[in-house]
Short mmCIF file of C-alpha atoms and ligand atoms in Angstrom, two decimals:
data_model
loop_
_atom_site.label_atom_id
_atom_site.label_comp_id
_atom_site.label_asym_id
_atom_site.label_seq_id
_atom_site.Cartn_x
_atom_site.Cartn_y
_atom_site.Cartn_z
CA UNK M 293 151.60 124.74 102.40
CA UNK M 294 151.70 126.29 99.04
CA UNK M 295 148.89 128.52 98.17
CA UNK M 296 148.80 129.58 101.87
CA UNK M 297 149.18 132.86 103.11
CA UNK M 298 151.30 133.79 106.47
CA UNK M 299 149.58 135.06 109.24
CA UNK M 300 153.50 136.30 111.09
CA UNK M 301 156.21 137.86 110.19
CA UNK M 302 159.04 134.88 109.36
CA UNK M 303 162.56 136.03 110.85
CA UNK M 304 165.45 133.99 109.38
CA UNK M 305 167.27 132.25 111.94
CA UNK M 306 170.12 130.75 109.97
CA UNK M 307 171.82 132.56 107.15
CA UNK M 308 172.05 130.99 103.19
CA UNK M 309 174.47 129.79 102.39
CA UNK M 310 175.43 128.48 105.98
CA UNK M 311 179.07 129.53 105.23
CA UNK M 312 181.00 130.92 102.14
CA UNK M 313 181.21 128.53 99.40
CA UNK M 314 182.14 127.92 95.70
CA UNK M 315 179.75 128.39 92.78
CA UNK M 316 181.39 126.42 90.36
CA UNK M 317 183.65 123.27 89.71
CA UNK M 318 187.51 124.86 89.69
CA UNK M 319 190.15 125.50 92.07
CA UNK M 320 190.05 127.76 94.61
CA UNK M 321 193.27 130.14 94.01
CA UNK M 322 194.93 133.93 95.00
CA UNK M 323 193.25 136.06 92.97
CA UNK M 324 196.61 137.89 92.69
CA UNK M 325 198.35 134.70 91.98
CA UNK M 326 196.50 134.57 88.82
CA UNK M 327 196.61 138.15 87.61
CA UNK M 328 198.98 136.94 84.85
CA UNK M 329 198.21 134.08 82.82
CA UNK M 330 198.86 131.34 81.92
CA UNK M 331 200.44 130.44 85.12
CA UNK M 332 200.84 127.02 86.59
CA UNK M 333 199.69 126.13 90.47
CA UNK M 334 200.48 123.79 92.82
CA UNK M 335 197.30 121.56 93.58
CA UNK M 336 196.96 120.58 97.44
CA UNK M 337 193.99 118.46 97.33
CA UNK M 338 190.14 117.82 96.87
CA UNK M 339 187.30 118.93 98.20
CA UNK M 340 183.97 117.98 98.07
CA UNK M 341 180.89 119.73 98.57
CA UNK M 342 179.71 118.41 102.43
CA UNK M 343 183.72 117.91 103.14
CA UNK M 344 184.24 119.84 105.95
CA UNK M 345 187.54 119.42 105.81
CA UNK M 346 189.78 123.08 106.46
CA UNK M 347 192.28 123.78 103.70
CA UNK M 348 194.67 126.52 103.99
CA UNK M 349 195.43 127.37 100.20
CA UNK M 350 198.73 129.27 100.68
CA UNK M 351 200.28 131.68 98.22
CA UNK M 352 201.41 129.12 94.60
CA UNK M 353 198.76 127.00 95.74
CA UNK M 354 195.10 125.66 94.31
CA UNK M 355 192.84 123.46 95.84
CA UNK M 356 190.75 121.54 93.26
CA UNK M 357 186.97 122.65 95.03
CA UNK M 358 183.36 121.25 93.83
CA UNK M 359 180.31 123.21 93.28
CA UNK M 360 178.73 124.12 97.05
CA UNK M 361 182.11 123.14 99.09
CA UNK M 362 183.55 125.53 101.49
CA UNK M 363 185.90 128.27 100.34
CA UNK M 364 189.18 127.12 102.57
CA UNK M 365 191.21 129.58 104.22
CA UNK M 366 193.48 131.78 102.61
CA UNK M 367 191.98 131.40 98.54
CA UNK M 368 189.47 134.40 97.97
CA UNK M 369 188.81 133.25 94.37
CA UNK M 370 187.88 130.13 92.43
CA UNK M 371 188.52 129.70 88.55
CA UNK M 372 186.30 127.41 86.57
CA UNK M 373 188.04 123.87 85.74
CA UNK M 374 186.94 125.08 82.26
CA UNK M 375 189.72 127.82 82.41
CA UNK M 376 192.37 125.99 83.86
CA UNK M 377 193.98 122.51 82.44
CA UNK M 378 194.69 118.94 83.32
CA UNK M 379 196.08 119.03 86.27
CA UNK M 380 198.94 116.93 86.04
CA UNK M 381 201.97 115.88 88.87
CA UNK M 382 200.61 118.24 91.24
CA UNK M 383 200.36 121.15 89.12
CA UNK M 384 197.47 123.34 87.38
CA UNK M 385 197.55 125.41 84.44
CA UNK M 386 195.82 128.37 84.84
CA UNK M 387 194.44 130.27 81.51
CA UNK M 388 192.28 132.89 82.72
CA UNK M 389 192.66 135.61 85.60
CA UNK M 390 189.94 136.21 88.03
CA UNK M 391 189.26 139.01 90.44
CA UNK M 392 188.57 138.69 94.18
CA UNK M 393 185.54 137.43 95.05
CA UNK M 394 184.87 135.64 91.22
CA UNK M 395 182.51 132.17 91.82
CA UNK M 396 182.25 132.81 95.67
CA UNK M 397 179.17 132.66 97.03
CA UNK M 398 179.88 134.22 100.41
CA UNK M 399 177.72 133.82 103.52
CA UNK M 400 173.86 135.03 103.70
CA UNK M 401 174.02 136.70 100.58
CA UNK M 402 170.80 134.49 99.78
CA UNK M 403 168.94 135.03 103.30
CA UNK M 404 170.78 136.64 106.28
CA UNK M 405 170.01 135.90 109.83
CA UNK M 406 167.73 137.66 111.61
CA UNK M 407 166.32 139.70 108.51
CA UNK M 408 162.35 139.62 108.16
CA UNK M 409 162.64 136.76 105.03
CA UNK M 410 158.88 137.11 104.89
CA UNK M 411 155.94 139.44 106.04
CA UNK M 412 152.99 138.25 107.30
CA UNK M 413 150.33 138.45 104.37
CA UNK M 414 152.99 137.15 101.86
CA UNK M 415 151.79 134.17 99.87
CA UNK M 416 153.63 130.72 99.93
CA UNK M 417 154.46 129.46 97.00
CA UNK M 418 156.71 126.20 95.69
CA UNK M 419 159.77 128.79 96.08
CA UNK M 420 158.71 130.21 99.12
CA UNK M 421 158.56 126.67 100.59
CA UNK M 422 161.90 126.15 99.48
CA UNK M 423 163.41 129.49 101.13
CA UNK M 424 161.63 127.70 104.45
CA UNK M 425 163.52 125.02 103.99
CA UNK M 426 167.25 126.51 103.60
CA UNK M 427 166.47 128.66 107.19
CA UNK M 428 165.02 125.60 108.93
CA UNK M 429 161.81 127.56 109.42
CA UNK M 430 159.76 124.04 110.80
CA UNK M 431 156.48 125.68 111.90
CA UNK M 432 155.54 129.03 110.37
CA UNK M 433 151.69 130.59 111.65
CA UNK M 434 149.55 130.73 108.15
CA UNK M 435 145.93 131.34 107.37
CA UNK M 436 144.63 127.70 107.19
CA UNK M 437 142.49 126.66 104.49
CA UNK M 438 138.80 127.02 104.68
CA UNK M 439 136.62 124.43 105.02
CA UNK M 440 134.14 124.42 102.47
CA UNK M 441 130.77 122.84 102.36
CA UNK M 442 129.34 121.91 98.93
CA UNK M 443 125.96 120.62 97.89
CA UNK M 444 123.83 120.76 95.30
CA UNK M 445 119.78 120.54 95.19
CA UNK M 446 117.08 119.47 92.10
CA UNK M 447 114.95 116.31 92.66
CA UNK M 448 115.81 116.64 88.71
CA UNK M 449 119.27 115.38 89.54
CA UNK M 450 120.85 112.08 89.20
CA UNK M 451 124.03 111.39 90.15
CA UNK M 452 124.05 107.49 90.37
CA UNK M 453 125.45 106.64 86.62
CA UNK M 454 121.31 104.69 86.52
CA UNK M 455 119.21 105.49 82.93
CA UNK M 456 117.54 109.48 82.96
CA UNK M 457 113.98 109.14 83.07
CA UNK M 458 111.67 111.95 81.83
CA UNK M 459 112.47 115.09 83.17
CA UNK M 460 116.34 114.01 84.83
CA UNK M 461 118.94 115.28 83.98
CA UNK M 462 122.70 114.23 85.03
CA UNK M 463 123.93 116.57 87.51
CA UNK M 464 126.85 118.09 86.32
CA UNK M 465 128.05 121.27 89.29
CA UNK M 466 129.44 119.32 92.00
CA UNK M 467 132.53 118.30 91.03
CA UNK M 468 133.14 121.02 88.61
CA UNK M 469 132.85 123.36 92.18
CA UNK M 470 134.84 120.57 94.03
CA UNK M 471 137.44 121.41 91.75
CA UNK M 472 137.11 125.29 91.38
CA UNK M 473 136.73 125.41 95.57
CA UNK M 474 139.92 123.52 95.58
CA UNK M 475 141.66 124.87 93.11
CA UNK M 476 140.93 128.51 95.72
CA UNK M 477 143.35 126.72 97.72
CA UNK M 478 140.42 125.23 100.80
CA UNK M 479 139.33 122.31 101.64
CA UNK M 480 135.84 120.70 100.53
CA UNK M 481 133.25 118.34 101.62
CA UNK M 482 131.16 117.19 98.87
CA UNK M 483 127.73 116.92 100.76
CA UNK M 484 125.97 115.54 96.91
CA UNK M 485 122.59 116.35 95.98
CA UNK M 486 120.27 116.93 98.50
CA UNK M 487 116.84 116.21 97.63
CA UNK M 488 114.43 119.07 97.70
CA UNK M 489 112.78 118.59 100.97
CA UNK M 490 113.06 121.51 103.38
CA UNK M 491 113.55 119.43 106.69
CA UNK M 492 116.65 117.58 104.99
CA UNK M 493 117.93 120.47 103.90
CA UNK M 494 117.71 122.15 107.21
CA UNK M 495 119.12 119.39 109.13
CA UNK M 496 122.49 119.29 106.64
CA UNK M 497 122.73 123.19 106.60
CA UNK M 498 122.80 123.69 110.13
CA UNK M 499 125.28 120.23 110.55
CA UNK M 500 127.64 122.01 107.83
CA UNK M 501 127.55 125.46 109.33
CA UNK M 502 128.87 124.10 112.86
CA UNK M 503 131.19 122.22 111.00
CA UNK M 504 132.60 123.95 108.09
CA UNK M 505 133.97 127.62 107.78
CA UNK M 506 131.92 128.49 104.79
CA UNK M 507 128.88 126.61 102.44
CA UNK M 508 128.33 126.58 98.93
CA UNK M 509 125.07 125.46 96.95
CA UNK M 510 123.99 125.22 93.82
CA UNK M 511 120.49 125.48 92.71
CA UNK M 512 116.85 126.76 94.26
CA UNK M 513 118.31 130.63 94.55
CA UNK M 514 115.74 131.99 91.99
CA UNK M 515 112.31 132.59 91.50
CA UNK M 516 110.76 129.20 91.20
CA UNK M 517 108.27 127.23 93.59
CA UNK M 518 110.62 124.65 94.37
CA UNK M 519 113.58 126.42 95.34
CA UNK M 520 113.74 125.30 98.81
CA UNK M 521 117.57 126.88 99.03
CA UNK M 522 115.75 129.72 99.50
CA UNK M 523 112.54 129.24 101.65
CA UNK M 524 115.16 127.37 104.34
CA UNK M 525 118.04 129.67 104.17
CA UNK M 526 114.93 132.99 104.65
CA UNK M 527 113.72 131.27 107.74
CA UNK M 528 117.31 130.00 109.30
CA UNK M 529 119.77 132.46 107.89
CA UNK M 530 120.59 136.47 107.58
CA UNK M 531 120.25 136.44 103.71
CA UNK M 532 120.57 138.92 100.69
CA UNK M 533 118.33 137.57 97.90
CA UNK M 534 120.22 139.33 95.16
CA UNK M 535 119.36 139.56 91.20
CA UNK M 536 122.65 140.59 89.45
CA UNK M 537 122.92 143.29 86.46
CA UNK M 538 124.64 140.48 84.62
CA UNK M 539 124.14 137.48 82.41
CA UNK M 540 124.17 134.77 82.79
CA UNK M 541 124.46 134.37 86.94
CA UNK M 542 122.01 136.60 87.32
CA UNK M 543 120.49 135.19 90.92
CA UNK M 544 122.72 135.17 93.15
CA UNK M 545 122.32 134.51 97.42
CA UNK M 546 124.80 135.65 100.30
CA UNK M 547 124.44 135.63 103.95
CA UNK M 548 125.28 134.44 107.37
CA UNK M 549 124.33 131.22 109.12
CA UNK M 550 124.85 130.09 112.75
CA UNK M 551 124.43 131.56 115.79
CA UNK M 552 125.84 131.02 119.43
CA UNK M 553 128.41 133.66 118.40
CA UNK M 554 129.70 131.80 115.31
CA UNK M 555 128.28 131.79 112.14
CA UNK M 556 129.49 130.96 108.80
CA UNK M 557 129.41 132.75 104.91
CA UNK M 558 126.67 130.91 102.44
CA UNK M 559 127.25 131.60 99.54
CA UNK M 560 124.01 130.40 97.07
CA UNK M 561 125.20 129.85 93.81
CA UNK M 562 122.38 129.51 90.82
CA UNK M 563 122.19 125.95 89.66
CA UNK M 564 122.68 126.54 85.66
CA UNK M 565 125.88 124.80 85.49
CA UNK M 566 127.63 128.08 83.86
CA UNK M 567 126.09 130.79 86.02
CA UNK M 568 127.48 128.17 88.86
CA UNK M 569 130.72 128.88 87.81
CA UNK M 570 130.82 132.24 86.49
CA UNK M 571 128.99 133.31 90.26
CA UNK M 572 131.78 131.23 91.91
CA UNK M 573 134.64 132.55 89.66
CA UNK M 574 133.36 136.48 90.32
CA UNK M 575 131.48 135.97 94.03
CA UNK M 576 132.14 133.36 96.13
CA UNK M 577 136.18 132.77 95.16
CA UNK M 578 136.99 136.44 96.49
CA UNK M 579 135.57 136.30 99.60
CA UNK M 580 136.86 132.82 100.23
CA UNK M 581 140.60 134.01 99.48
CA UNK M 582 139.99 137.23 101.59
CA UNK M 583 138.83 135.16 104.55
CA UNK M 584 142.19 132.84 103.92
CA UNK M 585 144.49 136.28 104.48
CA UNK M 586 144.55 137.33 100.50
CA UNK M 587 144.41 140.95 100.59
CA UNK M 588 145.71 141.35 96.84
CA UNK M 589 144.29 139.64 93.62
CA UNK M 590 141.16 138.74 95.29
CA UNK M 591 140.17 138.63 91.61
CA UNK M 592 141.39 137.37 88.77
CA UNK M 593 143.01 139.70 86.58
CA UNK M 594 141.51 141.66 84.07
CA UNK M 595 143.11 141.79 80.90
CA UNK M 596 142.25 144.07 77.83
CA UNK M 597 142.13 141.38 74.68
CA UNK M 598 141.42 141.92 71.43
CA UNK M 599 138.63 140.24 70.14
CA UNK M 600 139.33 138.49 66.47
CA UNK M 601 135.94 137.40 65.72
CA UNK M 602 132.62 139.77 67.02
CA UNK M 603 131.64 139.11 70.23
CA UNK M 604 127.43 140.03 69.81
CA UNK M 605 124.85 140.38 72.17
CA UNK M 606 121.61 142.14 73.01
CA UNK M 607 120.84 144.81 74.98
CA UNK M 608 119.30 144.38 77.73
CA UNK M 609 120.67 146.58 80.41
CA UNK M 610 123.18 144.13 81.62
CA UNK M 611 127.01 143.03 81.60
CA UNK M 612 127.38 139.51 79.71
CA UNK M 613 130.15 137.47 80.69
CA UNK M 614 131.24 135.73 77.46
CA UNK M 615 133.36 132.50 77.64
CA UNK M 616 136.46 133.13 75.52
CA UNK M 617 139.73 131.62 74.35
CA UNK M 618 142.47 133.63 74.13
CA UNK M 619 146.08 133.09 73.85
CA UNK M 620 148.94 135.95 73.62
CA UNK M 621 149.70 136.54 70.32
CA UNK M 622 153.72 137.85 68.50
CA UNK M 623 151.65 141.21 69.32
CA UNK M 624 151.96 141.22 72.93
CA UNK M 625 148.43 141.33 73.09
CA UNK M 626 145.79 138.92 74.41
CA UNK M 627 143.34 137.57 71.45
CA UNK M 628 139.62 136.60 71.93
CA UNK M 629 137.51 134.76 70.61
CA UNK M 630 134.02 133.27 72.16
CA UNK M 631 134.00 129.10 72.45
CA UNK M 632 130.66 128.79 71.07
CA UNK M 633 126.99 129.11 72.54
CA UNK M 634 126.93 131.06 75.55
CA UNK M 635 123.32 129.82 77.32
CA UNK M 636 123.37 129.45 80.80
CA UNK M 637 122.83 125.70 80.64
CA UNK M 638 125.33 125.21 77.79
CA UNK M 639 128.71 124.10 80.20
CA UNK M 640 130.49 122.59 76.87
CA UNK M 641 131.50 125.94 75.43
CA UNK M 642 132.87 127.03 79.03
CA UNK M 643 134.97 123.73 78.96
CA UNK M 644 137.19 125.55 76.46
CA UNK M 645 137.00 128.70 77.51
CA UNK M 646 140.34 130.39 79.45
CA UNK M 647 138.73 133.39 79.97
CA UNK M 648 135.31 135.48 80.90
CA UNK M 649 135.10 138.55 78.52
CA UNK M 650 132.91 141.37 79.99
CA UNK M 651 131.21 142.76 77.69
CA UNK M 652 129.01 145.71 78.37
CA UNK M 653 125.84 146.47 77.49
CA UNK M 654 124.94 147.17 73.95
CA UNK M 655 125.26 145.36 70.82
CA UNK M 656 128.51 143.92 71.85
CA UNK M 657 132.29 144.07 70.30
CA UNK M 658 133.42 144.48 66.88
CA UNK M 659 136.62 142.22 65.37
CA UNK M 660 139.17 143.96 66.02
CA UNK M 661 138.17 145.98 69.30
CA UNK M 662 138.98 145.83 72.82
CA UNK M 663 136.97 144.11 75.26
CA UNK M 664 138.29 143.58 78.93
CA UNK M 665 138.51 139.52 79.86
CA UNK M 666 139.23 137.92 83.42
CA UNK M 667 141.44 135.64 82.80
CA UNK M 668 141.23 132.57 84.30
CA UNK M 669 144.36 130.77 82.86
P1 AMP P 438 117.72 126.13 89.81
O1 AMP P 438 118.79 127.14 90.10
O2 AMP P 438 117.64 125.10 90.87
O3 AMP P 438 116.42 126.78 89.51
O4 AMP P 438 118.17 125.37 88.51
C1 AMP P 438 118.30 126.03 87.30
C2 AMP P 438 118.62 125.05 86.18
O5 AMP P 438 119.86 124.45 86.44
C3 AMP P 438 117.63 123.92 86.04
O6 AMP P 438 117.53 123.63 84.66
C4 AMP P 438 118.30 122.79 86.79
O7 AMP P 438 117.90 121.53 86.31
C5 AMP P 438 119.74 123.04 86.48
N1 AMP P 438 120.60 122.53 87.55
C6 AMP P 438 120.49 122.85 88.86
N2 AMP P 438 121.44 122.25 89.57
C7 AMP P 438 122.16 121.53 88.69
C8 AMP P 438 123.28 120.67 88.81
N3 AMP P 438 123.87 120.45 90.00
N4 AMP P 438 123.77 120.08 87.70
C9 AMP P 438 123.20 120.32 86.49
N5 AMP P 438 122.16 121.12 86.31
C10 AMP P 438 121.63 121.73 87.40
MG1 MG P 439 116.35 123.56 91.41
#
């Protein structure tokens, strides 16, 4: 359930802690009995966190009391066993006072019944799951994942581990979108590479769309003869053919397929391996999360870095998205640098990149100057 996001309000029907308890290992005493120390108490017993058992602690008395057992009746303070000594022939030494209330943990000051614990939109995460737990909250209503279509197109493509022959090229996208669709928190089929052959094509788009909540491909967006992405996604679906001000991911393809009062998001990523990614990362990642419930950090943040090495480009009337390593430096600041050649094609350099600096048109960024990055850490 984590990475979900809740769809209802969650009302707490049990408070936490379930009753008032001790927060340390020490015996539960008078506060006032201790007010002057050292003084010496008589110990009535043990108890056990999960003992149940109810102790009356009267005035004189301690009751030697483990971490999470129930405060008995009477004591309205507990004193660490570190503070107290050996209890020996039914007596404790006491070396340090305590006030009312010291190491009690009294009931629902974690969650109280009937308070709204969560609002709906609120994002589970491991914690959150946890805070479920302690109220018993079994079923909770939350935006379920979205299930994602994937495939990939290129005749150019092999996939099957067998020797490249002139021209092939091993395809490299699918899982690295597996993981990055994933990693958004839905669920993916990996449909492989489908050859470029419009019928095929077709066929699986339609079969995805009536079973999937969204589709992703890679490849045949652009300009070229073959892309068949595009002269089968013009005839069957309500598409925006885009070319975006930026490099690289410049092509980039959204629209709507289905019909019968359903249809699903497409979202046509270019098939360069990094303007895949970087199209995902900035395009097709938002809208999945805002169709999962997100309503906040649809992107990733932007952070303003320092770059420590220039960061150079051409102009050419576009944003470039540079991949960058940065870490936080004794500063407090974030520090850049790019992770070698940036060419659409070239995937290595993203591999050790943590970040996408967005650097605007121009020359590009001196050493030393700001440039914005999304981080993707
Ligand atoms: P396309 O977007 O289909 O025109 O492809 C652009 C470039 O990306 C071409 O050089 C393709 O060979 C390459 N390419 C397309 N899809 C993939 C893929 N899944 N894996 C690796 N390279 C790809
Ligand atoms: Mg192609």
């Amino acid at each position: 359930m984590s990475g979900l996001v809740l769809a209802q309000d969650v009302v707490a029907g049990e408070n936490v802690p379930p009753f008032a308890n001790t927060a340390v290992d020490g015996f539960a005493v008078h506060a006032s009995d201790v007010a002057v120390v050292p003084v010496d108490l008589r110990v009535i017993g043990t108890l056990a966190a999960g003992d149940g058992t109810q102790w009356n602690v009267g005035a004189g008395e301690a009751l030697r009391i483990m971490t999470g057992a129930p405060m008995p009746d009477g004591a309205d303070a507990v004193v660490m066993v570190e503070d107290c000594g050996q209890p020996n022939a039914g007596t404790v030494t006491v070396n340090r006072s305590v006030v009312v209330g010291t190491a009690v943990r009294p009931i629902g000051d974690d969650v109280r019944a009937g308070e709204v614990v969560f609002s709906a939109g609120t994002l589970l995460g491991a914690a959150g799951a946890g805070v479920l737990s302690s109220i018993n909250a079994r079923e909770v209503l939350a935006y379920p994942r979205a299930k994602v279509a994937l495939l990939s197109t290129g005749d150019e493509l092999i996939t099957d581990g067998s020797r490249l022959e002139r021209g092939q090229i091993r395809e490299s996208n699918l899982t690295m979108l597996e993981i990055l669709i994933s990693g958004a928190q839905c669920d993916v089929t990996n449909l492989g590479v489908i050859a470029d052959d419009e019928a095929l094509l077709e066929r699986t788009l339609l079969h995805a769309a009536s079973t999937h909540d969204a589709i992703v491909t890679s490849g045949g967006v652009s300009m070229g003869d073959f892309d068949v992405v595009k002269a089968v996604l013009s005839r069957i679906a309500d598409m925006q053919w885009m070319q975006m001000a930026i490099k690289p991911a410049k092509p980039f393809a959204f629209g709507l397929l289905g019909g019968s009062g359903r249809s699903v998001p497409v979202f046509g990523l270019p098939g360069n391996p990094v303007s895949s990614m970087i199209s995902f990362e900035l395009l097709a990642r938002p809208a999945l999360r805002k169709m999962m419930g997100h309503t906040q950090d649809l992107l990733r943040p932007t952070i303003p870095a320092i770059t420590d090495a220039p960061l150079r480009r051409k102009p050419d009337g576009k944003m470039h998205i540079m991949r960058v390593f940065g870490r936080f430096e004794s500063d407090g600041r974030l520090h850049v640098r790019d992770t070698g050649p940036q060419g659409s094609h070239q995937l290595a350099a993203t591999a050790a990149a943590n970040g996408l600096a967005l650097v605007p048109d121009g020359t590009g960024v001196d050493a030393g100057d700001r440039v914005d990055v999304l981080w993707l850490a």
